[in-house]
PDB file of C-alpha atoms in Angstrom:
ATOM      1  CA  MET A   1      -3.795  14.638  -9.680  1.00 98.00           C
ATOM      2  CA  LYS A   2      -4.385  13.235  -6.221  1.00 98.00           C
ATOM      3  CA  PHE A   3      -3.895   9.650  -5.085  1.00 99.00           C
ATOM      4  CA  ILE A   4      -4.541   7.923  -1.741  1.00 98.00           C
ATOM      5  CA  SER A   5      -3.344   4.545  -0.499  1.00 98.00           C
ATOM      6  CA  TRP A   6      -4.467   2.676   2.616  1.00 98.00           C
ATOM      7  CA  ASN A   7      -4.086  -0.763   4.157  1.00 98.00           C
ATOM      8  CA  ILE A   8      -7.593  -1.071   5.582  1.00 98.00           C
ATOM      9  CA  ASP A   9      -7.203  -4.442   7.361  1.00 96.00           C
ATOM     10  CA  SER A  10     -10.559  -5.840   6.156  1.00 94.00           C
ATOM     11  CA  LEU A  11     -12.829  -3.933   3.821  1.00 95.00           C
ATOM     12  CA  ASN A  12     -15.539  -6.395   4.759  1.00 88.00           C
ATOM     13  CA  ALA A  13     -15.428  -5.344   8.431  1.00 90.00           C
ATOM     14  CA  ALA A  14     -15.276  -1.677   7.477  1.00 92.00           C
ATOM     15  CA  LEU A  15     -18.337  -1.789   5.241  1.00 92.00           C
ATOM     16  CA  THR A  16     -20.701  -3.890   7.350  1.00 90.00           C
ATOM     17  CA  GLY A  17     -19.102  -4.409  10.772  1.00 91.00           C
ATOM     18  CA  THR A  18     -20.636  -3.158  14.010  1.00 92.00           C
ATOM     19  CA  SER A  19     -17.601  -3.155  16.311  1.00 94.00           C
ATOM     20  CA  ALA A  20     -15.991  -0.032  17.738  1.00 93.00           C
ATOM     21  CA  ARG A  21     -13.031  -0.617  15.430  1.00 93.00           C
ATOM     22  CA  ALA A  22     -15.342  -0.838  12.402  1.00 93.00           C
ATOM     23  CA  GLU A  23     -16.770   2.547  13.367  1.00 94.00           C
ATOM     24  CA  LEU A  24     -13.244   4.016  13.557  1.00 95.00           C
ATOM     25  CA  THR A  25     -12.439   2.504  10.166  1.00 95.00           C
ATOM     26  CA  ARG A  26     -15.555   4.000   8.576  1.00 95.00           C
ATOM     27  CA  GLY A  27     -14.520   7.350  10.008  1.00 95.00           C
ATOM     28  CA  VAL A  28     -11.226   7.084   8.144  1.00 97.00           C
ATOM     29  CA  LEU A  29     -13.087   6.090   4.973  1.00 97.00           C
ATOM     30  CA  ASP A  30     -15.204   9.235   5.342  1.00 96.00           C
ATOM     31  CA  THR A  31     -11.997  11.273   5.613  1.00 97.00           C
ATOM     32  CA  ILE A  32     -10.638   9.625   2.477  1.00 98.00           C
ATOM     33  CA  ALA A  33     -13.873  10.202   0.555  1.00 97.00           C
ATOM     34  CA  ALA A  34     -13.763  13.908   1.426  1.00 97.00           C
ATOM     35  CA  GLU A  35     -10.302  14.199  -0.180  1.00 98.00           C
ATOM     36  CA  ASP A  36     -11.880  13.568  -3.609  1.00 97.00           C
ATOM     37  CA  ALA A  37      -8.808  11.752  -4.953  1.00 98.00           C
ATOM     38  CA  ASP A  38      -8.565  10.592  -8.545  1.00 98.00           C
ATOM     39  CA  ILE A  39      -7.500   7.064  -7.522  1.00 98.00           C
ATOM     40  CA  ILE A  40      -7.748   5.327  -4.144  1.00 98.00           C
ATOM     41  CA  ALA A  41      -5.707   2.179  -3.520  1.00 98.00           C
ATOM     42  CA  ILE A  42      -6.843  -0.224  -0.798  1.00 98.00           C
ATOM     43  CA  GLN A  43      -4.779  -3.106   0.541  1.00 98.00           C
ATOM     44  CA  GLU A  44      -5.678  -6.102   2.712  1.00 97.00           C
ATOM     45  CA  THR A  45      -9.340  -6.136   1.732  1.00 97.00           C
ATOM     46  CA  LYS A  46      -9.707  -9.737   2.999  1.00 96.00           C
ATOM     47  CA  LEU A  47     -12.641 -10.282   0.654  1.00 96.00           C
ATOM     48  CA  PRO A  48     -13.599 -13.766  -0.565  1.00 95.00           C
ATOM     49  CA  ALA A  49     -12.507 -14.890  -4.026  1.00 95.00           C
ATOM     50  CA  ALA A  50     -15.959 -13.970  -5.398  1.00 95.00           C
ATOM     51  CA  GLY A  51     -15.627 -10.404  -4.099  1.00 94.00           C
ATOM     52  CA  MET A  52     -18.170  -8.285  -2.258  1.00 95.00           C
ATOM     53  CA  ASN A  53     -21.685  -9.414  -1.548  1.00 94.00           C
ATOM     54  CA  LYS A  54     -24.629  -7.171  -2.423  1.00 95.00           C
ATOM     55  CA  LYS A  55     -24.736  -5.474   0.978  1.00 94.00           C
ATOM     56  CA  GLN A  56     -21.036  -4.680   0.878  1.00 95.00           C
ATOM     57  CA  ALA A  57     -21.180  -3.408  -2.702  1.00 96.00           C
ATOM     58  CA  GLU A  58     -24.063  -1.097  -1.815  1.00 96.00           C
ATOM     59  CA  ALA A  59     -22.189   0.231   1.220  1.00 95.00           C
ATOM     60  CA  LEU A  60     -19.096   0.939  -0.889  1.00 97.00           C
ATOM     61  CA  ALA A  61     -21.207   2.708  -3.520  1.00 97.00           C
ATOM     62  CA  ARG A  62     -22.715   4.959  -0.839  1.00 96.00           C
ATOM     63  CA  LEU A  63     -19.256   5.913   0.397  1.00 96.00           C
ATOM     64  CA  PHE A  64     -17.749   6.413  -3.070  1.00 98.00           C
ATOM     65  CA  PRO A  65     -20.591   7.103  -5.532  1.00 98.00           C
ATOM     66  CA  ASP A  66     -18.330   8.736  -8.110  1.00 98.00           C
ATOM     67  CA  TYR A  67     -15.923   5.802  -8.467  1.00 98.00           C
ATOM     68  CA  ASP A  68     -15.620   2.569 -10.380  1.00 98.00           C
ATOM     69  CA  ASN A  69     -13.405  -0.155  -8.960  1.00 98.00           C
ATOM     70  CA  ALA A  70     -11.093  -3.021  -9.822  1.00 98.00           C
ATOM     71  CA  TRP A  71     -10.225  -5.703  -7.291  1.00 98.00           C
ATOM     72  CA  ILE A  72      -8.513  -9.026  -6.809  1.00 98.00           C
ATOM     73  CA  SER A  73      -8.761 -11.405  -3.860  1.00 98.00           C
ATOM     74  CA  SER A  74      -6.827 -14.382  -2.608  1.00 97.00           C
ATOM     75  CA  ARG A  75      -7.765 -17.571  -4.440  1.00 96.00           C
ATOM     76  CA  GLU A  76      -6.806 -21.229  -4.356  1.00 95.00           C
ATOM     77  CA  PRO A  77      -4.264 -22.553  -3.589  1.00 96.00           C
ATOM     78  CA  ALA A  78      -3.719 -19.535  -1.318  1.00 96.00           C
ATOM     79  CA  ARG A  79      -5.590 -19.005   1.930  1.00 94.00           C
ATOM     80  CA  LYS A  80      -9.188 -17.791   1.776  1.00 93.00           C
ATOM     81  CA  GLY A  81      -9.988 -14.284   3.002  1.00 91.00           C
ATOM     82  CA  TYR A  82      -6.308 -13.315   2.957  1.00 93.00           C
ATOM     83  CA  ALA A  83      -4.598 -10.220   1.548  1.00 97.00           C
ATOM     84  CA  GLY A  84      -6.531  -8.791  -1.442  1.00 98.00           C
ATOM     85  CA  VAL A  85      -6.390  -5.320  -3.012  1.00 98.00           C
ATOM     86  CA  MET A  86      -8.813  -2.877  -4.654  1.00 98.00           C
ATOM     87  CA  ALA A  87      -8.420   0.267  -6.742  1.00 98.00           C
ATOM     88  CA  LEU A  88     -11.163   2.899  -6.827  1.00 98.00           C
ATOM     89  CA  TYR A  89     -10.948   5.366  -9.708  1.00 98.00           C
ATOM     90  CA  LYS A  90     -13.114   8.255 -10.812  1.00 98.00           C
ATOM     91  CA  LYS A  91     -15.857   7.361 -13.251  1.00 98.00           C
ATOM     92  CA  GLY A  92     -15.000   8.372 -16.779  1.00 97.00           C
ATOM     93  CA  MET A  93     -11.255   7.845 -16.414  1.00 98.00           C
ATOM     94  CA  ASP A  94      -9.603   5.965 -19.269  1.00 98.00           C
ATOM     95  CA  VAL A  95      -8.361   2.949 -17.302  1.00 98.00           C
ATOM     96  CA  LYS A  96      -7.387  -0.588 -18.192  1.00 98.00           C
ATOM     97  CA  ALA A  97      -6.919  -2.868 -15.167  1.00 98.00           C
ATOM     98  CA  GLU A  98      -4.340  -5.647 -15.171  1.00 98.00           C
ATOM     99  CA  TYR A  99      -3.707  -8.289 -12.508  1.00 98.00           C
ATOM    100  CA  PRO A 100      -0.065  -9.224 -12.982  1.00 97.00           C
ATOM    101  CA  GLU A 101       1.664 -12.365 -11.804  1.00 97.00           C
ATOM    102  CA  ILE A 102       5.400 -11.909 -11.401  1.00 98.00           C
ATOM    103  CA  GLY A 103       6.618 -15.469 -10.923  1.00 98.00           C
ATOM    104  CA  ALA A 104       6.704 -15.138  -7.134  1.00 98.00           C
ATOM    105  CA  PRO A 105       7.329 -18.258  -5.028  1.00 97.00           C
ATOM    106  CA  GLY A 106       4.761 -20.351  -3.207  1.00 96.00           C
ATOM    107  CA  THR A 107       1.229 -18.983  -3.285  1.00 97.00           C
ATOM    108  CA  MET A 108       2.214 -15.299  -3.412  1.00 98.00           C
ATOM    109  CA  ASP A 109       0.905 -14.732  -6.941  1.00 98.00           C
ATOM    110  CA  ALA A 110      -2.466 -16.202  -5.890  1.00 98.00           C
ATOM    111  CA  GLU A 111      -2.866 -14.034  -2.800  1.00 98.00           C
ATOM    112  CA  GLY A 112      -4.401 -11.012  -4.559  1.00 98.00           C
ATOM    113  CA  ARG A 113      -1.483  -8.665  -3.994  1.00 98.00           C
ATOM    114  CA  MET A 114      -1.298  -6.452  -7.048  1.00 98.00           C
ATOM    115  CA  ILE A 115      -3.280  -4.411  -9.551  1.00 98.00           C
ATOM    116  CA  THR A 116      -1.810  -2.239 -12.282  1.00 98.00           C
ATOM    117  CA  LEU A 117      -3.982   0.383 -13.950  1.00 98.00           C
ATOM    118  CA  GLU A 118      -2.870   1.549 -17.369  1.00 98.00           C
ATOM    119  CA  LEU A 119      -3.834   5.145 -18.124  1.00 98.00           C
ATOM    120  CA  PRO A 120      -2.994   7.094 -21.285  1.00 98.00           C
ATOM    121  CA  ASP A 121       0.124   8.745 -19.840  1.00 97.00           C
ATOM    122  CA  PHE A 122       1.264   6.510 -16.965  1.00 98.00           C
ATOM    123  CA  TYR A 123       0.850   3.271 -15.060  1.00 98.00           C
ATOM    124  CA  PHE A 124      -0.611   3.184 -11.554  1.00 98.00           C
ATOM    125  CA  ASN A 125       0.580   0.166  -9.591  1.00 98.00           C
ATOM    126  CA  LEU A 126      -1.003  -0.933  -6.317  1.00 98.00           C
ATOM    127  CA  VAL A 127       0.832  -3.537  -4.225  1.00 98.00           C
ATOM    128  CA  TYR A 128       0.542  -5.329  -0.898  1.00 98.00           C
ATOM    129  CA  THR A 129       4.006  -6.784  -0.341  1.00 98.00           C
ATOM    130  CA  PRO A 130       4.183 -10.100   1.552  1.00 98.00           C
ATOM    131  CA  ASN A 131       5.295  -9.948   5.175  1.00 97.00           C
ATOM    132  CA  ALA A 132       8.379 -11.938   6.175  1.00 97.00           C
ATOM    133  CA  GLY A 133       6.259 -13.441   8.944  1.00 94.00           C
ATOM    134  CA  ASN A 134       6.774 -14.783  12.433  1.00 93.00           C
ATOM    135  CA  GLU A 135      10.338 -15.910  13.020  1.00 95.00           C
ATOM    136  CA  LEU A 136      11.087 -14.650   9.484  1.00 97.00           C
ATOM    137  CA  LYS A 137       9.766 -17.918   8.077  1.00 96.00           C
ATOM    138  CA  ARG A 138       8.776 -16.274   4.819  1.00 97.00           C
ATOM    139  CA  LEU A 139      11.883 -14.120   4.432  1.00 98.00           C
ATOM    140  CA  PRO A 140      13.522 -16.244   1.686  1.00 98.00           C
ATOM    141  CA  ASP A 141      10.315 -16.109  -0.377  1.00 98.00           C
ATOM    142  CA  ARG A 142       9.974 -12.411   0.391  1.00 98.00           C
ATOM    143  CA  GLN A 143      13.462 -11.812  -1.019  1.00 98.00           C
ATOM    144  CA  VAL A 144      12.453 -13.504  -4.270  1.00 98.00           C
ATOM    145  CA  TRP A 145       9.248 -11.441  -4.377  1.00 98.00           C
ATOM    146  CA  ASP A 146      11.251  -8.218  -3.926  1.00 98.00           C
ATOM    147  CA  GLN A 147      13.533  -9.117  -6.835  1.00 98.00           C
ATOM    148  CA  LYS A 148      10.671 -10.158  -9.121  1.00 98.00           C
ATOM    149  CA  TYR A 149       8.640  -7.056  -8.246  1.00 98.00           C
ATOM    150  CA  ALA A 150      11.591  -4.738  -8.916  1.00 98.00           C
ATOM    151  CA  GLU A 151      12.052  -6.371 -12.326  1.00 98.00           C
ATOM    152  CA  TYR A 152       8.343  -5.986 -13.076  1.00 98.00           C
ATOM    153  CA  MET A 153       8.380  -2.313 -12.113  1.00 98.00           C
ATOM    154  CA  ALA A 154      11.480  -1.647 -14.175  1.00 98.00           C
ATOM    155  CA  ASP A 155       9.770  -3.199 -17.203  1.00 98.00           C
ATOM    156  CA  LEU A 156       6.685  -1.012 -16.734  1.00 98.00           C
ATOM    157  CA  ASP A 157       8.932   2.024 -16.523  1.00 98.00           C
ATOM    158  CA  THR A 158      10.403   1.313 -19.960  1.00 98.00           C
ATOM    159  CA  ARG A 159       6.944   1.818 -21.453  1.00 98.00           C
ATOM    160  CA  LYS A 160       5.407   4.669 -19.450  1.00 98.00           C
ATOM    161  CA  PRO A 161       6.149   6.529 -16.219  1.00 98.00           C
ATOM    162  CA  VAL A 162       4.933   4.703 -13.113  1.00 98.00           C
ATOM    163  CA  ILE A 163       3.187   5.819  -9.942  1.00 98.00           C
ATOM    164  CA  SER A 164       3.180   3.007  -7.407  1.00 98.00           C
ATOM    165  CA  CYS A 165       1.851   2.712  -3.886  1.00 98.00           C
ATOM    166  CA  GLY A 166       0.905   0.377  -1.103  1.00 98.00           C
ATOM    167  CA  ASP A 167       1.985  -1.406   2.025  1.00 98.00           C
ATOM    168  CA  TYR A 168       5.550  -2.432   1.205  1.00 98.00           C
ATOM    169  CA  ASN A 169       6.071  -4.025   4.628  1.00 98.00           C
ATOM    170  CA  VAL A 170       9.524  -2.511   5.090  1.00 98.00           C
ATOM    171  CA  ALA A 171      10.956   0.457   6.925  1.00 98.00           C
ATOM    172  CA  HIS A 172      13.740   1.408   4.527  1.00 98.00           C
ATOM    173  CA  GLU A 173      16.063   3.442   6.743  1.00 98.00           C
ATOM    174  CA  GLU A 174      16.590   3.841  10.488  1.00 98.00           C
ATOM    175  CA  ILE A 175      14.768   7.166  10.286  1.00 98.00           C
ATOM    176  CA  ASP A 176      11.655   5.256   9.192  1.00 98.00           C
ATOM    177  CA  LEU A 177      10.879   3.655  12.561  1.00 98.00           C
ATOM    178  CA  ALA A 178      10.904   4.787  16.158  1.00 97.00           C
ATOM    179  CA  HIS A 179      13.210   2.105  17.558  1.00 97.00           C
ATOM    180  CA  PRO A 180      15.627   0.821  14.922  1.00 97.00           C
ATOM    181  CA  GLU A 181      18.085  -0.370  17.534  1.00 96.00           C
ATOM    182  CA  ASN A 182      15.648  -3.052  18.714  1.00 92.00           C
ATOM    183  CA  ASN A 183      14.361  -4.249  15.349  1.00 95.00           C
ATOM    184  CA  HIS A 184      17.209  -5.324  13.080  1.00 94.00           C
ATOM    185  CA  GLU A 185      15.989  -8.923  13.301  1.00 95.00           C
ATOM    186  CA  SER A 186      12.294  -8.013  13.055  1.00 96.00           C
ATOM    187  CA  ALA A 187      10.142  -8.600   9.989  1.00 97.00           C
ATOM    188  CA  GLY A 188      10.066  -5.350   8.040  1.00 98.00           C
ATOM    189  CA  PHE A 189      13.508  -4.140   9.122  1.00 98.00           C
ATOM    190  CA  THR A 190      15.896  -6.938   8.268  1.00 98.00           C
ATOM    191  CA  ASP A 191      18.950  -6.120   6.201  1.00 97.00           C
ATOM    192  CA  GLU A 192      17.549  -8.348   3.449  1.00 98.00           C
ATOM    193  CA  GLU A 193      14.222  -6.508   3.172  1.00 98.00           C
ATOM    194  CA  ARG A 194      15.870  -3.104   3.298  1.00 98.00           C
ATOM    195  CA  ALA A 195      18.294  -4.159   0.563  1.00 98.00           C
ATOM    196  CA  GLY A 196      15.353  -5.330  -1.520  1.00 98.00           C
ATOM    197  CA  PHE A 197      13.743  -1.906  -1.268  1.00 98.00           C
ATOM    198  CA  SER A 198      17.040  -0.197  -2.090  1.00 98.00           C
ATOM    199  CA  ASN A 199      17.265  -2.375  -5.181  1.00 98.00           C
ATOM    200  CA  LEU A 200      13.755  -1.314  -6.220  1.00 98.00           C
ATOM    201  CA  LEU A 201      14.614   2.373  -5.890  1.00 98.00           C
ATOM    202  CA  SER A 202      17.841   1.812  -7.843  1.00 98.00           C
ATOM    203  CA  LYS A 203      15.741   0.680 -10.817  1.00 98.00           C
ATOM    204  CA  GLY A 204      14.719   4.313 -11.307  1.00 98.00           C
ATOM    205  CA  PHE A 205      12.154   5.129  -8.609  1.00 98.00           C
ATOM    206  CA  THR A 206      11.787   7.858  -5.980  1.00 98.00           C
ATOM    207  CA  ASP A 207      10.332   7.551  -2.479  1.00 98.00           C
ATOM    208  CA  THR A 208       8.060  10.599  -2.656  1.00 98.00           C
ATOM    209  CA  PHE A 209       7.732  11.169   1.089  1.00 98.00           C
ATOM    210  CA  ARG A 210      11.469  11.107   1.728  1.00 98.00           C
ATOM    211  CA  PHE A 211      12.042  13.257  -1.363  1.00 98.00           C
ATOM    212  CA  THR A 212       9.730  15.948   0.012  1.00 98.00           C
ATOM    213  CA  HIS A 213      10.709  15.475   3.683  1.00 98.00           C
ATOM    214  CA  PRO A 214      14.427  14.739   3.754  1.00 97.00           C
ATOM    215  CA  GLY A 215      15.650  14.052   7.276  1.00 95.00           C
ATOM    216  CA  LEU A 216      12.205  14.313   8.902  1.00 97.00           C
ATOM    217  CA  LYS A 217      11.937  12.077  11.965  1.00 95.00           C
ATOM    218  CA  GLY A 218       8.847  10.799  13.753  1.00 97.00           C
ATOM    219  CA  ALA A 219       6.660  10.508  10.644  1.00 97.00           C
ATOM    220  CA  TYR A 220       5.096   7.043  10.492  1.00 98.00           C
ATOM    221  CA  SER A 221       2.274   5.231   8.733  1.00 98.00           C
ATOM    222  CA  TRP A 222       1.786   2.200  11.030  1.00 98.00           C
ATOM    223  CA  TRP A 223       1.461   1.587  14.755  1.00 98.00           C
ATOM    224  CA  ALA A 224       1.137  -1.926  16.188  1.00 95.00           C
ATOM    225  CA  GLN A 225      -2.402  -2.812  17.278  1.00 90.00           C
ATOM    226  CA  ARG A 226      -1.217  -5.254  19.928  1.00 88.00           C
ATOM    227  CA  ILE A 227       0.587  -2.474  21.827  1.00 90.00           C
ATOM    228  CA  LYS A 228      -2.124  -0.196  23.179  1.00 90.00           C
ATOM    229  CA  THR A 229       0.155   2.814  23.625  1.00 94.00           C
ATOM    230  CA  SER A 230       2.019   2.564  20.304  1.00 95.00           C
ATOM    231  CA  LYS A 231       0.177   5.431  18.655  1.00 96.00           C
ATOM    232  CA  ILE A 232      -0.088   7.564  21.791  1.00 95.00           C
ATOM    233  CA  ASN A 233       3.704   7.298  22.129  1.00 96.00           C
ATOM    234  CA  ASN A 234       4.236   7.537  18.354  1.00 97.00           C
ATOM    235  CA  SER A 235       6.184   4.299  18.427  1.00 96.00           C
ATOM    236  CA  GLY A 236       5.565   3.683  14.754  1.00 98.00           C
ATOM    237  CA  TRP A 237       7.009   2.572  11.443  1.00 98.00           C
ATOM    238  CA  ARG A 238       6.817   4.056   7.940  1.00 98.00           C
ATOM    239  CA  ILE A 239       6.060   1.049   5.764  1.00 98.00           C
ATOM    240  CA  ASP A 240       3.529   2.554   3.319  1.00 98.00           C
ATOM    241  CA  TYR A 241       4.879   4.408   0.302  1.00 98.00           C
ATOM    242  CA  PHE A 242       4.154   6.287  -2.851  1.00 98.00           C
ATOM    243  CA  LEU A 243       6.920   5.748  -5.391  1.00 99.00           C
ATOM    244  CA  VAL A 244       7.236   7.456  -8.767  1.00 98.00           C
ATOM    245  CA  SER A 245       9.518   7.037 -11.742  1.00 98.00           C
ATOM    246  CA  ASP A 246      12.510   9.289 -11.240  1.00 98.00           C
ATOM    247  CA  ARG A 247      11.499  11.396 -14.223  1.00 98.00           C
ATOM    248  CA  LEU A 248       8.291  12.364 -12.389  1.00 98.00           C
ATOM    249  CA  LYS A 249       9.881  13.467  -9.121  1.00 98.00           C
ATOM    250  CA  ASP A 250       9.989  17.140 -10.024  1.00 97.00           C
ATOM    251  CA  ARG A 251       6.218  17.016 -10.528  1.00 98.00           C
ATOM    252  CA  ILE A 252       5.562  15.989  -6.900  1.00 98.00           C
ATOM    253  CA  GLU A 253       3.542  18.639  -5.074  1.00 98.00           C
ATOM    254  CA  LYS A 254       2.728  16.854  -1.813  1.00 98.00           C
ATOM    255  CA  SER A 255       3.361  13.485  -0.166  1.00 98.00           C
ATOM    256  CA  GLU A 256       1.841  13.090   3.287  1.00 98.00           C
ATOM    257  CA  MET A 257       0.184  10.792   5.805  1.00 98.00           C
ATOM    258  CA  ILE A 258      -3.533  11.371   6.445  1.00 98.00           C
ATOM    259  CA  ASP A 259      -4.597  11.613  10.080  1.00 96.00           C
ATOM    260  CA  SER A 260      -6.448   8.439  11.091  1.00 96.00           C
ATOM    261  CA  GLY A 261      -7.378   9.669  14.557  1.00 94.00           C
ATOM    262  CA  ALA A 262      -7.416   7.139  17.381  1.00 93.00           C
ATOM    263  CA  ARG A 263      -7.385   4.127  15.059  1.00 95.00           C
ATOM    264  CA  GLN A 264      -4.164   2.142  15.332  1.00 94.00           C
ATOM    265  CA  ASP A 265      -2.635   0.051  12.517  1.00 97.00           C
ATOM    266  CA  HIS A 266      -2.068   1.799   9.165  1.00 98.00           C
ATOM    267  CA  ALA A 267      -2.805   5.419   8.325  1.00 98.00           C
ATOM    268  CA  PRO A 268      -3.690   6.404   4.760  1.00 98.00           C
ATOM    269  CA  ILE A 269      -1.056   8.169   2.693  1.00 98.00           C
ATOM    270  CA  MET A 270      -1.600  10.738  -0.026  1.00 98.00           C
ATOM    271  CA  LEU A 271       0.275  11.966  -3.093  1.00 98.00           C
ATOM    272  CA  GLU A 272      -0.428  15.056  -5.175  1.00 98.00           C
ATOM    273  CA  ILE A 273       1.458  15.350  -8.445  1.00 98.00           C
ATOM    274  CA  LYS A 274       1.234  17.691 -11.421  1.00 96.00           C
TER     275      LYS A 274
END
């Protein structure tokens, strides 16, 4: 089976926008569509609580005519048009969509951050982990989220094997970003966030990219938009992951980033598994 995950930074803009960036984003969507994956996980859709309008739904159907979808958006009391995730899955698949709340602090459970698809033989979890924020203002809440999410994943794993993916908003090891020496106090590379991810893996999960590429340097999934040369210079971070239950790791065939061309921000990632 093949799976793709991508933080799109506004599905709305991608489907109906007219900017140069929207054109680049649609180009990446075309690349993803050509991969013919079984499930496609999208983060940061930024859709309203009511979901897509008719024009957006039609545009998505043209891009992915062979897929059904499940989605969840940010809702009150959380901010409007914030976060949000969507799963696209091949028509005819035996899928039950769940929208779990994990007892996260503040408005995190209302921000549309997670979908879990139950299939006959495994769970597919899609997550958009909260960012610790400017000046690490949200770091204490993020630490609680990490603990609650790890507990949720461990519970799923007691029932069926799990394949999980998304923007985890953390570079786990120094090898996972270009300049670790400058970023130990930066959101996404604090000791607390890295420890949270280590705790998640310790619950019985494998980082598929690092499993298949041990020691590989310079492989990233995100380049800062605000720095125009970040992608040209490959000054990136690996913060997007596919994780699998440890008992599935020997079934991994491929775990890679997908080339997103000139578009900065996140690149899609892909997993193939027997």
